[in-house]
């Protein structure tokens, strides 16, 4: 097995045991905390000395004329441990003609520091120029301490935004118990190959996707599907790697390993979604490209204006302090964090519920949906139809016909065909040779058996072949259709000879889910290839008034287009395979998954469970995430829009309001943390249940 | 206004113009072609206050390995995000991190830091 040149996305697979992003961040975080502890005592002493005039007792220990020197000495370690890094980073960025957050902090703190150091070491220069040599060491250390503290808190909050991803990665077992030459051995997960026999014991996590060959298991799949009730599995059932076997023991064969497993596909999909960009972010992106230089320009203008309008003896210090305030209060980070963090937390929250969101754009569009169109089979119903009744004409040999039907239907994967194949088999049919198979999508199938031409399919298939329904069958057929059953017709050498009634059961939560959608103010419609009578019966049972029946697969797309043209934003909910074109055409395609089919190309949102309530839940999550993003963007914009002029002192002349740079530093640190905390609120978002 | 104020005002305006010109009107970087070694198109990108080179050219269909050599600790560059290929990867400071992908379609795709302050682009030919 060679991974070297494969199109790998190594960060998303725990098979790559290299650096996880958190490893070094933990180290960085610890380093920041260490720096904070080192600078704390120096910073506190400097601040106290900065307020020495309020504590005259200090002058008993330190002569008044040397207070500034002591402050300068105390500031040096703070500047070295907390400030120098910003200067280095700002310098590297400047070489790329880039100005970042580091630039603002570096220029702001070093201006305050150099000014204060000059005033301390060469007060004569200031006196000669008629300036009072005021120092701002306390401001310098406060800014640095607060920004460092802010970074520590920001790091903690940021870590939580990727909690969902970490949980997913944690589901991957590192070893598997397999049968090798008749002996049970524990081997590293990377060594498991397709076809390996896996031993699943009670209480253990299932190492990889596998099919049970012997035994039973009650499996908790909540971590993948969001479904809280454990599922009973037996021979032939598929186990999803990462889920937990609660009770029972089973032997299973590995059917997907490595990066092909359901879990790894989910991880990749979530990772892709989390890096994708929401269209709403564009404005913030545009602004952030010129934000920092603009702030620097405003800061210089502020300096010049204050220098020109202030009294001679204080003009330099006033100009300096306002310049520093403007540089420090501006926070491009809040703008940059606003959208991506909410997207990360929102998509992560969805994953926990079994809602896989393809990308941020899908999430954004989903909140504008006005109409939900639901497929019937497999979406509102279980999608597992079974034959409830049948009629066969006396004119044919029933047993031979059943064998022919069984043999033809066994070749098809259509759920109705499977149901008929099972029914005929249970009624004594055997396999015979079939030739000339021709599938009519959405209508049925035709084939030859012993030279006889057999058609199995809908009424439409009979009609296109100009075959009339046998009159004696008509009453039974009408009854079946009235009771929402699907009817399949069989023609033998262009004569109608048999009919089957098939019924599908409604999913327990379908009615509930449709009520939830209506409560959200959405228009709900049913779209199916089934007959009008069957569709109407199902629609009535779940409370849908708008029904599009008898729609062939390729016409589903037309219906969706028509609905879109008449001004609806359409979400189409279907099974992801037969409905793929309609899902792709809809504004938002929602695929109802079976739990293992993750990579549904056509779907914007894939439901890992079969609970239709996941549809309103996905739309609710999209609305909540978009609301959160808008709050974040609003806050980040307003913060900078109000903070920068305030720091520049625009309110000074009329209200005497100006901003101490220390407050500016606190506000700046708080602004990005507020955005993060607001995004993290999405983690506790509760899905509305009717 | 006294002479000092005039000097400060003129100097201030000069600095504003300088900042605007230097940071806002910069030309695009020259694209650097990846070298193909044993079937993989490889290129090192130094991460220090930005990406050098910030524009890389690769061929469609052949695996690409970008080696991000991060030579700083600034939190700005601690993540690399390439939305087109679904990649968000942490870059440990003072280490080289390989990112691999195979470009399927031609076009120009952005990469950026986690907060979208530092930018670069991949030109797929």
mmCIF file of N, CA and C in Angstrom, chain A residues 185-308:
data_model
loop_
_atom_site.group_PDB
_atom_site.id
_atom_site.type_symbol
_atom_site.label_atom_id
_atom_site.label_comp_id
_atom_site.label_asym_id
_atom_site.label_seq_id
_atom_site.Cartn_x
_atom_site.Cartn_y
_atom_site.Cartn_z
ATOM 1 N N UNK A 185 -6.088 -12.034 16.778
ATOM 2 C CA UNK A 185 -4.958 -11.170 17.120
ATOM 3 C C UNK A 185 -5.381 -9.706 17.046
ATOM 4 N N UNK A 186 -4.764 -8.884 17.897
ATOM 5 C CA UNK A 186 -4.987 -7.440 17.820
ATOM 6 C C UNK A 186 -3.940 -6.866 16.887
ATOM 7 N N UNK A 187 -4.394 -6.168 15.857
ATOM 8 C CA UNK A 187 -3.423 -5.574 14.932
ATOM 9 C C UNK A 187 -3.717 -4.079 14.781
ATOM 10 N N UNK A 188 -2.707 -3.292 14.409
ATOM 11 C CA UNK A 188 -2.946 -1.863 14.191
ATOM 12 C C UNK A 188 -3.971 -1.668 13.077
ATOM 13 N N UNK A 189 -4.807 -0.669 13.221
ATOM 14 C CA UNK A 189 -5.900 -0.444 12.272
ATOM 15 C C UNK A 189 -5.398 -0.320 10.828
ATOM 16 N N UNK A 190 -4.194 0.236 10.665
ATOM 17 C CA UNK A 190 -3.642 0.414 9.312
ATOM 18 C C UNK A 190 -3.388 -0.914 8.602
ATOM 19 N N UNK A 191 -3.251 -1.983 9.399
ATOM 20 C CA UNK A 191 -2.938 -3.278 8.802
ATOM 21 C C UNK A 191 -4.172 -4.084 8.431
ATOM 22 N N UNK A 192 -5.348 -3.565 8.755
ATOM 23 C CA UNK A 192 -6.573 -4.282 8.406
ATOM 24 C C UNK A 192 -6.793 -4.145 6.904
ATOM 25 N N UNK A 193 -7.063 -5.279 6.245
ATOM 26 C CA UNK A 193 -7.299 -5.227 4.808
ATOM 27 C C UNK A 193 -8.717 -5.693 4.501
ATOM 28 N N UNK A 194 -9.184 -5.387 3.312
ATOM 29 C CA UNK A 194 -10.512 -5.812 2.875
ATOM 30 C C UNK A 194 -10.636 -7.316 3.035
ATOM 31 N N UNK A 195 -11.774 -7.768 3.560
ATOM 32 C CA UNK A 195 -12.004 -9.197 3.680
ATOM 33 C C UNK A 195 -11.486 -9.793 4.977
ATOM 34 N N UNK A 196 -10.785 -9.013 5.772
ATOM 35 C CA UNK A 196 -10.326 -9.505 7.079
ATOM 36 C C UNK A 196 -11.535 -9.876 7.933
ATOM 37 N N UNK A 197 -11.417 -10.936 8.702
ATOM 38 C CA UNK A 197 -12.503 -11.324 9.600
ATOM 39 C C UNK A 197 -12.305 -10.596 10.925
ATOM 40 N N UNK A 198 -13.292 -9.817 11.284
ATOM 41 C CA UNK A 198 -13.165 -8.979 12.474
ATOM 42 C C UNK A 198 -14.042 -9.530 13.588
ATOM 43 N N UNK A 199 -13.475 -9.582 14.786
ATOM 44 C CA UNK A 199 -14.222 -10.081 15.937
ATOM 45 C C UNK A 199 -14.761 -8.865 16.703
ATOM 46 N N UNK A 200 -16.086 -8.812 16.837
ATOM 47 C CA UNK A 200 -16.709 -7.682 17.537
ATOM 48 C C UNK A 200 -17.243 -8.177 18.874
ATOM 49 N N UNK A 201 -16.661 -7.647 19.942
ATOM 50 C CA UNK A 201 -17.082 -8.103 21.269
ATOM 51 C C UNK A 201 -17.937 -7.043 21.956
ATOM 52 N N UNK A 202 -18.742 -7.457 22.973
ATOM 53 C CA UNK A 202 -19.633 -6.486 23.621
ATOM 54 C C UNK A 202 -18.838 -5.331 24.250
ATOM 55 N N UNK A 203 -19.386 -4.150 24.143
ATOM 56 C CA UNK A 203 -18.766 -2.984 24.764
ATOM 57 C C UNK A 203 -17.642 -2.380 23.945
ATOM 58 N N UNK A 204 -17.304 -3.007 22.818
ATOM 59 C CA UNK A 204 -16.168 -2.513 22.047
ATOM 60 C C UNK A 204 -16.600 -1.634 20.887
ATOM 61 N N UNK A 205 -15.675 -0.777 20.501
ATOM 62 C CA UNK A 205 -15.899 0.076 19.341
ATOM 63 C C UNK A 205 -15.595 -0.742 18.081
ATOM 64 N N UNK A 206 -16.434 -0.582 17.071
ATOM 65 C CA UNK A 206 -16.228 -1.339 15.828
ATOM 66 C C UNK A 206 -15.118 -0.654 15.027
ATOM 67 N N UNK A 207 -14.058 -1.406 14.675
ATOM 68 C CA UNK A 207 -12.864 -0.761 14.116
ATOM 69 C C UNK A 207 -13.012 -0.238 12.693
ATOM 70 N N UNK A 208 -13.795 -0.909 11.865
ATOM 71 C CA UNK A 208 -13.914 -0.464 10.473
ATOM 72 C C UNK A 208 -15.255 -0.930 9.935
ATOM 73 N N UNK A 209 -15.672 -0.435 8.771
ATOM 74 C CA UNK A 209 -16.950 -0.867 8.214
ATOM 75 C C UNK A 209 -16.883 -2.362 7.898
ATOM 76 N N UNK A 210 -17.882 -3.107 8.333
ATOM 77 C CA UNK A 210 -17.832 -4.564 8.155
ATOM 78 C C UNK A 210 -19.239 -5.121 8.030
ATOM 79 N N UNK A 211 -19.345 -6.295 7.426
ATOM 80 C CA UNK A 211 -20.646 -6.952 7.306
ATOM 81 C C UNK A 211 -20.648 -8.191 8.197
ATOM 82 N N UNK A 212 -21.709 -8.314 9.004
ATOM 83 C CA UNK A 212 -21.787 -9.443 9.938
ATOM 84 C C UNK A 212 -21.968 -10.751 9.171
ATOM 85 N N UNK A 213 -21.174 -11.755 9.526
ATOM 86 C CA UNK A 213 -21.365 -13.065 8.917
ATOM 87 C C UNK A 213 -21.885 -14.069 9.936
ATOM 88 N N UNK A 214 -21.646 -13.764 11.215
ATOM 89 C CA UNK A 214 -22.131 -14.668 12.253
ATOM 90 C C UNK A 214 -22.362 -13.869 13.523
ATOM 91 N N UNK A 215 -23.466 -14.188 14.226
ATOM 92 C CA UNK A 215 -23.732 -13.549 15.505
ATOM 93 C C UNK A 215 -24.634 -12.328 15.364
ATOM 94 N N UNK A 216 -24.855 -11.659 16.492
ATOM 95 C CA UNK A 216 -25.716 -10.477 16.492
ATOM 96 C C UNK A 216 -25.046 -9.384 17.320
ATOM 97 N N UNK A 217 -25.505 -8.166 17.125
ATOM 98 C CA UNK A 217 -24.957 -7.056 17.893
ATOM 99 C C UNK A 217 -26.026 -5.984 18.053
ATOM 100 N N UNK A 218 -26.079 -5.385 19.233
ATOM 101 C CA UNK A 218 -26.951 -4.224 19.436
ATOM 102 C C UNK A 218 -25.994 -3.031 19.415
ATOM 103 N N UNK A 219 -26.118 -2.216 18.368
ATOM 104 C CA UNK A 219 -25.094 -1.211 18.137
ATOM 105 C C UNK A 219 -25.593 0.210 18.393
ATOM 106 N N UNK A 220 -24.798 0.965 19.127
ATOM 107 C CA UNK A 220 -25.079 2.374 19.349
ATOM 108 C C UNK A 220 -24.438 3.143 18.197
ATOM 109 N N UNK A 221 -25.263 3.659 17.293
ATOM 110 C CA UNK A 221 -24.743 4.382 16.124
ATOM 111 C C UNK A 221 -24.926 5.885 16.259
ATOM 112 N N UNK A 222 -25.280 6.337 17.475
ATOM 113 C CA UNK A 222 -25.631 7.747 17.659
ATOM 114 C C UNK A 222 -24.525 8.695 17.203
ATOM 115 N N UNK A 223 -23.273 8.292 17.394
ATOM 116 C CA UNK A 223 -22.161 9.182 17.040
ATOM 117 C C UNK A 223 -22.065 9.450 15.542
ATOM 118 N N UNK A 224 -22.638 8.549 14.737
ATOM 119 C CA UNK A 224 -22.596 8.737 13.293
ATOM 120 C C UNK A 224 -23.935 9.233 12.752
ATOM 121 N N UNK A 225 -25.024 8.641 13.248
ATOM 122 C CA UNK A 225 -26.334 8.945 12.663
ATOM 123 C C UNK A 225 -27.137 9.937 13.495
ATOM 124 N N UNK A 226 -26.743 10.154 14.744
ATOM 125 C CA UNK A 226 -27.497 11.042 15.614
ATOM 126 C C UNK A 226 -28.724 10.354 16.193
ATOM 127 N N UNK A 227 -28.945 9.108 15.777
ATOM 128 C CA UNK A 227 -30.109 8.348 16.247
ATOM 129 C C UNK A 227 -29.755 7.743 17.611
ATOM 130 N N UNK A 228 -30.543 8.075 18.634
ATOM 131 C CA UNK A 228 -30.113 7.677 19.974
ATOM 132 C C UNK A 228 -30.449 6.222 20.325
ATOM 133 N N UNK A 229 -31.419 5.634 19.608
ATOM 134 C CA UNK A 229 -31.804 4.255 19.948
ATOM 135 C C UNK A 229 -30.856 3.257 19.280
ATOM 136 N N UNK A 230 -30.265 2.356 20.083
ATOM 137 C CA UNK A 230 -29.354 1.356 19.505
ATOM 138 C C UNK A 230 -30.076 0.468 18.485
ATOM 139 N N UNK A 231 -29.315 -0.001 17.510
ATOM 140 C CA UNK A 231 -29.892 -0.762 16.400
ATOM 141 C C UNK A 231 -29.457 -2.218 16.495
ATOM 142 N N UNK A 232 -30.424 -3.135 16.310
ATOM 143 C CA UNK A 232 -30.086 -4.558 16.342
ATOM 144 C C UNK A 232 -29.540 -4.968 14.979
ATOM 145 N N UNK A 233 -28.436 -5.679 14.955
ATOM 146 C CA UNK A 233 -27.818 -6.093 13.686
ATOM 147 C C UNK A 233 -27.595 -7.590 13.703
ATOM 148 N N UNK A 234 -27.836 -8.223 12.541
ATOM 149 C CA UNK A 234 -27.586 -9.656 12.449
ATOM 150 C C UNK A 234 -26.925 -9.981 11.110
ATOM 151 N N UNK A 235 -26.852 -11.237 10.789
ATOM 152 C CA UNK A 235 -26.225 -11.697 9.541
ATOM 153 C C UNK A 235 -26.527 -10.802 8.354
ATOM 154 N N UNK A 236 -25.525 -10.379 7.656
ATOM 155 C CA UNK A 236 -25.744 -9.618 6.429
ATOM 156 C C UNK A 236 -25.860 -8.130 6.668
ATOM 157 N N UNK A 237 -26.038 -7.692 7.922
ATOM 158 C CA UNK A 237 -26.151 -6.261 8.206
ATOM 159 C C UNK A 237 -24.766 -5.608 8.237
ATOM 160 N N UNK A 238 -24.766 -4.315 7.958
ATOM 161 C CA UNK A 238 -23.504 -3.602 7.911
ATOM 162 C C UNK A 238 -23.225 -2.887 9.233
ATOM 163 N N UNK A 239 -22.012 -3.023 9.708
ATOM 164 C CA UNK A 239 -21.585 -2.312 10.909
ATOM 165 C C UNK A 239 -20.750 -1.123 10.454
ATOM 166 N N UNK A 240 -20.948 0.025 11.105
ATOM 167 C CA UNK A 240 -20.186 1.214 10.733
ATOM 168 C C UNK A 240 -19.012 1.368 11.708
ATOM 169 N N UNK A 241 -17.820 1.501 11.151
ATOM 170 C CA UNK A 241 -16.649 1.692 11.992
ATOM 171 C C UNK A 241 -16.814 2.949 12.832
ATOM 172 N N UNK A 242 -16.454 2.862 14.133
ATOM 173 C CA UNK A 242 -16.582 4.015 15.009
ATOM 174 C C UNK A 242 -17.801 3.932 15.910
ATOM 175 N N UNK A 243 -18.770 3.079 15.540
ATOM 176 C CA UNK A 243 -19.941 2.902 16.394
ATOM 177 C C UNK A 243 -19.590 1.868 17.458
ATOM 178 N N UNK A 244 -20.466 1.753 18.488
ATOM 179 C CA UNK A 244 -20.114 0.893 19.619
ATOM 180 C C UNK A 244 -21.101 -0.267 19.751
ATOM 181 N N UNK A 245 -20.548 -1.462 19.861
ATOM 182 C CA UNK A 245 -21.362 -2.651 20.090
ATOM 183 C C UNK A 245 -21.723 -2.703 21.564
ATOM 184 N N UNK A 246 -23.007 -2.470 21.890
ATOM 185 C CA UNK A 246 -23.420 -2.462 23.296
ATOM 186 C C UNK A 246 -23.439 -3.879 23.867
ATOM 187 N N UNK A 247 -24.219 -4.768 23.205
ATOM 188 C CA UNK A 247 -24.255 -6.156 23.661
ATOM 189 C C UNK A 247 -24.225 -7.072 22.449
ATOM 190 N N UNK A 248 -23.918 -8.311 22.700
ATOM 191 C CA UNK A 248 -23.864 -9.287 21.625
ATOM 192 C C UNK A 248 -22.447 -9.415 21.091
ATOM 193 N N UNK A 249 -22.207 -10.540 20.417
ATOM 194 C CA UNK A 249 -20.892 -10.764 19.829
ATOM 195 C C UNK A 249 -21.101 -11.151 18.384
ATOM 196 N N UNK A 250 -20.215 -10.707 17.541
ATOM 197 C CA UNK A 250 -20.388 -11.026 16.133
ATOM 198 C C UNK A 250 -19.048 -11.181 15.448
ATOM 199 N N UNK A 251 -19.086 -11.919 14.359
ATOM 200 C CA UNK A 251 -17.923 -12.020 13.491
ATOM 201 C C UNK A 251 -18.325 -11.299 12.219
ATOM 202 N N UNK A 252 -17.450 -10.444 11.724
ATOM 203 C CA UNK A 252 -17.815 -9.641 10.566
ATOM 204 C C UNK A 252 -16.645 -9.586 9.600
ATOM 205 N N UNK A 253 -16.971 -9.269 8.352
ATOM 206 C CA UNK A 253 -15.930 -9.177 7.334
ATOM 207 C C UNK A 253 -15.738 -7.704 6.966
ATOM 208 N N UNK A 254 -14.495 -7.266 6.963
ATOM 209 C CA UNK A 254 -14.210 -5.867 6.657
ATOM 210 C C UNK A 254 -14.609 -5.559 5.221
ATOM 211 N N UNK A 255 -15.487 -4.550 5.031
ATOM 212 C CA UNK A 255 -15.913 -4.217 3.667
ATOM 213 C C UNK A 255 -15.363 -2.876 3.191
ATOM 214 N N UNK A 256 -14.911 -2.052 4.144
ATOM 215 C CA UNK A 256 -14.257 -0.794 3.761
ATOM 216 C C UNK A 256 -13.168 -0.529 4.787
ATOM 217 N N UNK A 257 -11.990 -0.174 4.304
ATOM 218 C CA UNK A 257 -10.894 0.089 5.237
ATOM 219 C C UNK A 257 -10.207 1.398 4.876
ATOM 220 N N UNK A 258 -9.363 1.851 5.808
ATOM 221 C CA UNK A 258 -8.557 3.049 5.565
ATOM 222 C C UNK A 258 -9.407 4.268 5.287
ATOM 223 N N UNK A 259 -9.058 4.974 4.219
ATOM 224 C CA UNK A 259 -9.755 6.242 3.983
ATOM 225 C C UNK A 259 -11.102 6.066 3.294
ATOM 226 N N UNK A 260 -11.491 4.812 3.008
ATOM 227 C CA UNK A 260 -12.791 4.573 2.372
ATOM 228 C C UNK A 260 -13.916 4.375 3.375
ATOM 229 N N UNK A 261 -13.587 4.261 4.653
ATOM 230 C CA UNK A 261 -14.639 3.964 5.622
ATOM 231 C C UNK A 261 -15.601 5.140 5.747
ATOM 232 N N UNK A 262 -16.812 4.820 6.221
ATOM 233 C CA UNK A 262 -17.826 5.851 6.425
ATOM 234 C C UNK A 262 -17.274 6.964 7.291
ATOM 235 N N UNK A 263 -16.622 6.591 8.389
ATOM 236 C CA UNK A 263 -16.112 7.585 9.329
ATOM 237 C C UNK A 263 -15.109 8.526 8.649
ATOM 238 N N UNK A 264 -14.189 7.947 7.881
ATOM 239 C CA UNK A 264 -13.195 8.789 7.211
ATOM 240 C C UNK A 264 -13.832 9.683 6.156
ATOM 241 N N UNK A 265 -14.879 9.158 5.499
ATOM 242 C CA UNK A 265 -15.580 9.995 4.526
ATOM 243 C C UNK A 265 -16.254 11.166 5.216
ATOM 244 N N UNK A 266 -16.849 10.875 6.390
ATOM 245 C CA UNK A 266 -17.509 11.946 7.146
ATOM 246 C C UNK A 266 -16.475 12.984 7.563
ATOM 247 N N UNK A 267 -15.342 12.494 8.075
ATOM 248 C CA UNK A 267 -14.281 13.399 8.529
ATOM 249 C C UNK A 267 -13.857 14.321 7.383
ATOM 250 N N UNK A 268 -13.666 13.718 6.199
ATOM 251 C CA UNK A 268 -13.237 14.529 5.052
ATOM 252 C C UNK A 268 -14.302 15.561 4.675
ATOM 253 N N UNK A 269 -15.555 15.089 4.713
ATOM 254 C CA UNK A 269 -16.632 15.978 4.312
ATOM 255 C C UNK A 269 -16.764 17.141 5.294
ATOM 256 N N UNK A 270 -16.667 16.831 6.595
ATOM 257 C CA UNK A 270 -16.781 17.887 7.604
ATOM 258 C C UNK A 270 -15.610 18.853 7.466
ATOM 259 N N UNK A 271 -14.426 18.296 7.222
ATOM 260 C CA UNK A 271 -13.262 19.160 7.079
ATOM 261 C C UNK A 271 -13.425 20.095 5.888
ATOM 262 N N UNK A 272 -13.917 19.532 4.775
ATOM 263 C CA UNK A 272 -14.142 20.355 3.589
ATOM 264 C C UNK A 272 -15.152 21.452 3.864
ATOM 265 N N UNK A 273 -16.222 21.062 4.589
ATOM 266 C CA UNK A 273 -17.266 22.043 4.891
ATOM 267 C C UNK A 273 -16.696 23.155 5.759
ATOM 268 N N UNK A 274 -15.829 22.770 6.683
ATOM 269 C CA UNK A 274 -15.335 23.770 7.624
ATOM 270 C C UNK A 274 -14.331 24.741 7.008
ATOM 271 N N UNK A 275 -13.691 24.347 5.915
ATOM 272 C CA UNK A 275 -12.774 25.295 5.275
ATOM 273 C C UNK A 275 -13.460 26.067 4.156
ATOM 274 N N UNK A 276 -14.669 25.649 3.810
ATOM 275 C CA UNK A 276 -15.325 26.322 2.691
ATOM 276 C C UNK A 276 -15.774 27.712 3.119
ATOM 277 N N UNK A 277 -15.980 28.566 2.114
ATOM 278 C CA UNK A 277 -16.305 29.952 2.429
ATOM 279 C C UNK A 277 -17.761 30.260 2.167
ATOM 280 N N UNK A 278 -18.387 30.907 3.126
ATOM 281 C CA UNK A 278 -19.759 31.339 2.922
ATOM 282 C C UNK A 278 -19.728 32.636 2.125
ATOM 283 N N UNK A 279 -20.652 32.786 1.165
ATOM 284 C CA UNK A 279 -20.670 34.033 0.376
ATOM 285 C C UNK A 279 -20.752 35.283 1.259
ATOM 286 N N UNK A 280 -21.401 35.155 2.405
ATOM 287 C CA UNK A 280 -21.588 36.310 3.297
ATOM 288 C C UNK A 280 -20.240 36.854 3.792
ATOM 289 N N UNK A 281 -19.201 35.992 3.707
ATOM 290 C CA UNK A 281 -17.890 36.374 4.228
ATOM 291 C C UNK A 281 -17.157 37.344 3.300
ATOM 292 N N UNK A 282 -17.626 37.420 2.052
ATOM 293 C CA UNK A 282 -16.879 38.189 1.049
ATOM 294 C C UNK A 282 -16.571 39.618 1.472
ATOM 295 N N UNK A 283 -17.580 40.284 2.051
ATOM 296 C CA UNK A 283 -17.394 41.679 2.439
ATOM 297 C C UNK A 283 -16.286 41.784 3.489
ATOM 298 N N UNK A 284 -16.367 40.928 4.506
ATOM 299 C CA UNK A 284 -15.359 40.949 5.568
ATOM 300 C C UNK A 284 -13.972 40.695 4.978
ATOM 301 N N UNK A 285 -13.907 39.775 4.001
ATOM 302 C CA UNK A 285 -12.620 39.464 3.368
ATOM 303 C C UNK A 285 -12.054 40.671 2.646
ATOM 304 N N UNK A 286 -12.939 41.372 1.948
ATOM 305 C CA UNK A 286 -12.513 42.541 1.191
ATOM 306 C C UNK A 286 -11.966 43.595 2.149
ATOM 307 N N UNK A 287 -12.702 43.800 3.227
ATOM 308 C CA UNK A 287 -12.298 44.827 4.180
ATOM 309 C C UNK A 287 -10.977 44.465 4.847
ATOM 310 N N UNK A 288 -10.806 43.208 5.185
ATOM 311 C CA UNK A 288 -9.596 42.860 5.938
ATOM 312 C C UNK A 288 -8.327 43.062 5.113
ATOM 313 N N UNK A 289 -8.457 43.145 3.769
ATOM 314 C CA UNK A 289 -7.249 43.316 2.977
ATOM 315 C C UNK A 289 -6.700 44.744 3.075
ATOM 316 N N UNK A 290 -7.557 45.710 3.367
ATOM 317 C CA UNK A 290 -7.004 47.067 3.526
ATOM 318 C C UNK A 290 -7.217 47.642 4.919
ATOM 319 N N UNK A 291 -7.721 46.796 5.825
ATOM 320 C CA UNK A 291 -8.090 47.275 7.150
ATOM 321 C C UNK A 291 -6.906 47.849 7.936
ATOM 322 N N UNK A 292 -5.844 47.049 8.052
ATOM 323 C CA UNK A 292 -4.726 47.476 8.908
ATOM 324 C C UNK A 292 -4.035 48.743 8.369
ATOM 325 N N UNK A 293 -3.690 48.788 7.069
ATOM 326 C CA UNK A 293 -3.112 50.040 6.573
ATOM 327 C C UNK A 293 -4.039 51.237 6.821
ATOM 328 N N UNK A 294 -5.352 51.030 6.676
ATOM 329 C CA UNK A 294 -6.303 52.125 6.898
ATOM 330 C C UNK A 294 -6.242 52.592 8.349
ATOM 331 N N UNK A 295 -6.145 51.629 9.271
ATOM 332 C CA UNK A 295 -6.065 52.001 10.688
ATOM 333 C C UNK A 295 -4.776 52.792 10.951
ATOM 334 N N UNK A 296 -3.682 52.366 10.316
ATOM 335 C CA UNK A 296 -2.416 53.089 10.518
ATOM 336 C C UNK A 296 -2.527 54.518 9.994
ATOM 337 N N UNK A 297 -3.215 54.674 8.883
ATOM 338 C CA UNK A 297 -3.398 56.013 8.312
ATOM 339 C C UNK A 297 -4.250 56.879 9.247
ATOM 340 N N UNK A 298 -5.326 56.268 9.763
ATOM 341 C CA UNK A 298 -6.181 57.013 10.713
ATOM 342 C C UNK A 298 -5.374 57.395 11.953
ATOM 343 N N UNK A 299 -4.517 56.475 12.413
ATOM 344 C CA UNK A 299 -3.715 56.739 13.613
ATOM 345 C C UNK A 299 -2.784 57.929 13.386
ATOM 346 N N UNK A 300 -2.160 57.986 12.227
ATOM 347 C CA UNK A 300 -1.237 59.098 11.946
ATOM 348 C C UNK A 300 -2.021 60.416 11.838
ATOM 349 N N UNK A 301 -3.173 60.345 11.180
ATOM 350 C CA UNK A 301 -4.005 61.551 11.069
ATOM 351 C C UNK A 301 -4.411 62.032 12.458
ATOM 352 N N UNK A 302 -4.761 61.058 13.321
ATOM 353 C CA UNK A 302 -5.129 61.394 14.702
ATOM 354 C C UNK A 302 -3.976 62.113 15.397
ATOM 355 N N UNK A 303 -2.769 61.558 15.209
ATOM 356 C CA UNK A 303 -1.577 62.145 15.831
ATOM 357 C C UNK A 303 -1.412 63.595 15.372
ATOM 358 N N UNK A 304 -1.497 63.809 14.081
ATOM 359 C CA UNK A 304 -1.266 65.140 13.509
ATOM 360 C C UNK A 304 -2.308 66.131 14.038
ATOM 361 N N UNK A 305 -3.589 65.705 14.025
ATOM 362 C CA UNK A 305 -4.649 66.617 14.461
ATOM 363 C C UNK A 305 -4.460 66.992 15.937
ATOM 364 N N UNK A 306 -4.204 65.976 16.774
ATOM 365 C CA UNK A 306 -4.030 66.280 18.199
ATOM 366 C C UNK A 306 -2.788 67.144 18.431
ATOM 367 N N UNK A 307 -1.740 66.891 17.669
ATOM 368 C CA UNK A 307 -0.513 67.670 17.828
ATOM 369 C C UNK A 307 -0.785 69.132 17.459
ATOM 370 N N UNK A 308 -1.633 69.320 16.457
ATOM 371 C CA UNK A 308 -1.896 70.681 15.985
ATOM 372 C C UNK A 308 -2.874 71.449 16.866
#
